[in-house]
Amino acid sequence: MTLWIVNGKIWDDEAGDLVTAHIRVENGTITAIERGGEPDTAGAETIDASGLLVSAGFIDMHVHLRDPGFTHKEDIASGTRSAARGGFTTIACMPNTRPVTDTPETVRYILDKAAREGVVNVLPIAAITKNELGRELTDFAALKEAGAIGFSDDGVGVQNAQMMKEAMVRARELGLPIIAHCEDDSLVQGAWVTEGAFSRKHGLKGIPNESEAIHVGRDVLLAEATGAHYHVCHVSTEQSVRLIRLAKSVGVRVTAEVCPHHLVLSDEDIPGMDPNWKMNPPLRTPRDVQAVIEALEDGTIDIIVTDHAPHAEEEKAKGVDLAPFGIVGFETAFPLLYTTFVKTGRWSLGFLLRRMTSDPARVFGLKAGRLEAGAPADLTLIDLDSEQTVDPAKFLSKSRNTPLTGRRLSGWPVRTIVAGRTVWQAD
């Protein structure tokens, strides 16, 4: 079967601008990209992409699908549809499920259910330690054999340095990354907001920046000693940025990610005791926001992820002290970043697209994220001129926990294609 996507606009790095192109897809693979002219589409299915950006599908290497165990918040069916609405075609799900993704059986459960019910590519990340308790390492080799693409105890930091060092040795031997949630538990207990203007104004205990940076500093030294690929989750502080930049400068194999909310929002934006502004890491100070923006721009931070973290409305309604950490992110990520950084002229469109497509593919060795002949036909069509107000009631996620309600954003996906097949299309 042949599909032509005609008259779309693609980003041309050499020109530094958008150019009109026609994309031919056969059997789920891009087989040609023609610029200008009129392609021969006789006998083929055709999608007219006039006025739309055509991008390689977005890749999100840090998401929570809550399946198994917490399917009232999200499941693989709803989560992948939410991802597709946001333009994502490949997502990597974290292991803090119930049961924890710490056995080959749970990895296979995720892959099998994604094949049956999912609409985008799902890559399971397995736990570093059994039950994410930090006491005993999982069977890395068996988890890789089952289909895990890396190891993380996301949601909690590995507190024991020897445990983390041994994990890095095993991961290096298998050629897979350690994907680290960096948090020293002794510095964060009893707090939900960063040490900054909001915590001082309201007399709250704050989460200090060093709670994250201490683990980053420890782990880059362990990565240097072991030669492992060490990937830092959701970087949020100026101190973490400095340590990652230094580690890269001396050749440590470290990569890093940042979330849209840590690039756009600070603790000074928090309107009050609203649990939809409670996330981990917390929103940091404006100085930290500028540090992570600059780190993304200069390559210290490699990629953008959402850390899509759905929670049921009744859970978030418990108030800031009892509500769980986390916000949803799939369906607002690109419009939020496009509006904040590309429309204002700080970033080129090409820069944003790379950080959401080819760069995640490079960091994790994926055969995705490229708009070229021979690449998978995982594509996102976006109306850059479309302006909409964020309305959680319209989300395809089961959950609505976002601090962006009512925000006016531009650049919304209108069609998502996986392996040449449309898996979501705007009404």
Tab-separated table of C-alpha atoms in Angstrom, residues 66-250:
chain	number	residue	atom	x	y	z
A	66	ARG	CA	0.052	3.766	35.235
A	67	ASP	CA	-0.530	0.288	33.801
A	68	PRO	CA	-0.482	-2.169	35.537
A	69	GLY	CA	-1.949	-1.268	38.881
A	70	PHE	CA	-3.231	2.302	38.639
A	71	THR	CA	-5.525	2.133	35.627
A	72	HIS	CA	-8.045	4.489	37.228
A	73	LYS	CA	-5.455	7.217	36.518
A	74	GLU	CA	-4.400	6.047	33.028
A	75	ASP	CA	-3.930	2.838	31.086
A	76	ILE	CA	-2.047	1.866	27.960
A	77	ALA	CA	-5.031	2.514	25.701
A	78	SER	CA	-5.864	5.969	27.075
A	79	GLY	CA	-2.236	6.971	27.583
A	80	THR	CA	-1.156	6.147	24.048
A	81	ARG	CA	-4.162	7.969	22.608
A	82	SER	CA	-3.300	11.003	24.720
A	83	ALA	CA	0.274	10.767	23.435
A	84	ALA	CA	-0.952	10.560	19.848
A	85	ARG	CA	-3.083	13.681	20.332
A	86	GLY	CA	0.080	15.461	21.435
A	87	GLY	CA	1.961	14.333	18.323
A	88	PHE	CA	4.030	11.634	20.042
A	89	THR	CA	4.614	8.387	18.146
A	90	THR	CA	7.134	6.724	20.493
A	91	ILE	CA	7.006	6.828	24.294
A	92	ALA	CA	9.028	5.150	27.061
A	93	CYS	CA	7.073	4.242	30.202
A	94	MET	CA	8.528	4.327	33.688
A	95	PRO	CA	8.409	1.305	36.032
A	96	ASN	CA	6.694	2.710	39.149
A	97	THR	CA	3.564	0.664	38.486
A	98	ARG	CA	1.953	-2.028	40.688
A	99	PRO	CA	3.460	-4.486	40.379
A	100	VAL	CA	6.645	-2.550	39.715
A	101	THR	CA	8.120	-3.301	36.303
A	102	ASP	CA	10.890	-5.371	37.834
A	103	THR	CA	10.279	-8.787	36.240
A	104	PRO	CA	10.290	-10.044	32.640
A	105	GLU	CA	6.615	-10.947	33.040
A	106	THR	CA	5.619	-7.332	33.691
A	107	VAL	CA	7.746	-6.084	30.793
A	108	ARG	CA	6.011	-8.577	28.503
A	109	TYR	CA	2.605	-7.571	29.895
A	110	ILE	CA	3.261	-3.956	28.881
A	111	LEU	CA	4.511	-4.891	25.413
A	112	ASP	CA	1.665	-7.324	24.765
A	113	LYS	CA	-1.015	-4.881	25.931
A	114	ALA	CA	0.560	-2.063	23.913
A	115	ALA	CA	0.454	-4.270	20.814
A	116	ARG	CA	-3.235	-5.018	21.401
A	117	GLU	CA	-4.567	-1.704	22.692
A	118	GLY	CA	-1.943	0.972	22.130
A	119	VAL	CA	-1.757	3.288	19.137
A	120	VAL	CA	1.872	4.470	19.414
A	121	ASN	CA	5.183	2.695	19.984
A	122	VAL	CA	5.690	1.848	23.680
A	123	LEU	CA	9.152	1.161	25.130
A	124	PRO	CA	9.232	-0.216	28.709
A	125	ILE	CA	11.855	0.992	31.177
A	126	ALA	CA	12.500	-1.543	33.949
A	127	ALA	CA	13.317	-0.910	37.598
A	128	ILE	CA	16.884	-0.735	38.902
A	129	THR	CA	15.937	-2.336	42.221
A	130	LYS	CA	13.245	-4.810	43.173
A	131	ASN	CA	10.010	-3.001	44.040
A	132	GLU	CA	12.030	0.231	43.714
A	133	LEU	CA	13.039	-0.214	47.352
A	134	GLY	CA	16.747	0.319	46.781
A	135	ARG	CA	17.736	-2.913	48.515
A	136	GLU	CA	18.362	-5.483	45.771
A	137	LEU	CA	19.107	-5.128	42.072
A	138	THR	CA	16.739	-6.608	39.518
A	139	ASP	CA	17.815	-9.161	36.910
A	140	PHE	CA	19.015	-6.713	34.277
A	141	ALA	CA	19.829	-9.368	31.664
A	142	ALA	CA	16.412	-11.022	31.899
A	143	LEU	CA	14.669	-7.643	31.746
A	144	LYS	CA	16.600	-6.666	28.634
A	145	GLU	CA	15.757	-10.013	27.035
A	146	ALA	CA	12.070	-9.341	27.735
A	147	GLY	CA	12.252	-5.955	25.998
A	148	ALA	CA	13.318	-3.318	28.541
A	149	ILE	CA	15.308	-0.468	26.983
A	150	GLY	CA	16.873	0.918	30.169
A	151	PHE	CA	16.716	0.899	33.960
A	152	SER	CA	15.278	3.463	36.369
A	153	ASP	CA	13.773	3.702	39.834
A	154	ASP	CA	11.890	6.783	38.715
A	155	GLY	CA	9.817	8.305	41.476
A	156	VAL	CA	12.546	7.633	44.036
A	157	GLY	CA	16.276	8.130	43.997
A	158	VAL	CA	18.634	5.197	44.565
A	159	GLN	CA	19.977	6.228	47.960
A	160	ASN	CA	22.853	3.735	48.231
A	161	ALA	CA	25.936	4.679	46.209
A	162	GLN	CA	27.295	1.121	46.065
A	163	MET	CA	23.945	-0.091	44.745
A	164	MET	CA	23.998	2.555	42.029
A	165	LYS	CA	27.599	1.735	41.099
A	166	GLU	CA	26.827	-1.953	40.704
A	167	ALA	CA	23.743	-1.070	38.654
A	168	MET	CA	25.887	1.000	36.315
A	169	VAL	CA	28.374	-1.862	35.887
A	170	ARG	CA	25.586	-4.277	34.938
A	171	ALA	CA	23.882	-1.790	32.641
A	172	ARG	CA	27.151	-1.001	30.864
A	173	GLU	CA	27.787	-4.705	30.255
A	174	LEU	CA	24.372	-4.976	28.602
A	175	GLY	CA	24.712	-1.739	26.610
A	176	LEU	CA	21.691	-0.087	28.230
A	177	PRO	CA	21.399	3.216	30.128
A	178	ILE	CA	20.789	3.956	33.780
A	179	ILE	CA	18.008	6.566	33.815
A	180	ALA	CA	18.192	8.260	37.196
A	181	HIS	CA	15.650	10.064	39.311
A	182	CYS	CA	18.005	12.233	41.367
A	183	GLU	CA	16.757	12.963	44.866
A	184	ASP	CA	18.297	12.675	48.308
A	185	ASP	CA	15.428	11.577	50.538
A	186	SER	CA	16.896	13.131	53.668
A	187	LEU	CA	16.457	16.626	52.197
A	188	VAL	CA	12.906	16.481	50.867
A	189	GLN	CA	10.678	14.944	53.522
A	190	GLY	CA	7.620	16.986	54.411
A	191	ALA	CA	7.890	19.436	51.516
A	192	TRP	CA	6.136	19.819	48.168
A	193	VAL	CA	7.453	23.126	46.815
A	194	THR	CA	10.966	24.395	46.176
A	195	GLU	CA	12.877	26.653	48.543
A	196	GLY	CA	12.034	30.019	47.043
A	197	ALA	CA	9.626	32.932	47.000
A	198	PHE	CA	6.463	30.823	47.307
A	199	SER	CA	7.690	28.728	50.246
A	200	ARG	CA	8.904	31.826	52.087
A	201	LYS	CA	5.675	33.729	51.475
A	202	HIS	CA	3.545	30.907	52.829
A	203	GLY	CA	5.890	29.736	55.591
A	204	LEU	CA	6.362	26.304	54.024
A	205	LYS	CA	9.266	23.922	54.245
A	206	GLY	CA	10.999	23.970	50.873
A	207	ILE	CA	12.752	21.333	48.803
A	208	PRO	CA	16.331	22.565	48.325
A	209	ASN	CA	18.123	22.440	44.990
A	210	GLU	CA	20.888	20.333	46.470
A	211	SER	CA	18.443	17.460	47.021
A	212	GLU	CA	18.652	16.863	43.271
A	213	ALA	CA	22.201	18.005	42.609
A	214	ILE	CA	23.802	15.808	45.291
A	215	HIS	CA	22.697	12.692	43.426
A	216	VAL	CA	23.759	14.138	40.072
A	217	GLY	CA	27.227	14.837	41.444
A	218	ARG	CA	27.528	11.390	43.003
A	219	ASP	CA	26.294	9.621	39.924
A	220	VAL	CA	28.462	11.380	37.339
A	221	LEU	CA	31.482	10.247	39.371
A	222	LEU	CA	30.128	6.690	39.358
A	223	ALA	CA	29.451	6.914	35.628
A	224	GLU	CA	33.016	8.087	35.078
A	225	ALA	CA	34.322	5.148	37.112
A	226	THR	CA	32.148	2.521	35.405
A	227	GLY	CA	31.861	3.845	31.846
A	228	ALA	CA	28.081	3.512	31.957
A	229	HIS	CA	25.625	5.604	29.981
A	230	TYR	CA	24.063	7.698	32.733
A	231	HIS	CA	20.927	9.672	31.870
A	232	VAL	CA	19.593	12.310	34.288
A	233	CYS	CA	15.816	12.572	34.578
A	234	HIS	CA	13.881	15.863	34.627
A	235	VAL	CA	16.748	18.276	35.391
A	236	SER	CA	15.418	21.307	37.256
A	237	THR	CA	18.244	23.136	39.044
A	238	GLU	CA	21.145	25.405	38.228
A	239	GLN	CA	23.469	23.236	40.334
A	240	SER	CA	22.563	20.074	38.409
A	241	VAL	CA	23.232	21.889	35.147
A	242	ARG	CA	26.707	22.917	36.311
A	243	LEU	CA	27.581	19.355	37.287
A	244	ILE	CA	26.297	17.838	34.031
A	245	ARG	CA	28.137	20.461	31.983
A	246	LEU	CA	31.377	19.728	33.829
A	247	ALA	CA	30.924	15.973	33.467
A	248	LYS	CA	30.381	16.272	29.719
A	249	SER	CA	33.440	18.519	29.387
A	250	VAL	CA	35.695	15.780	30.786
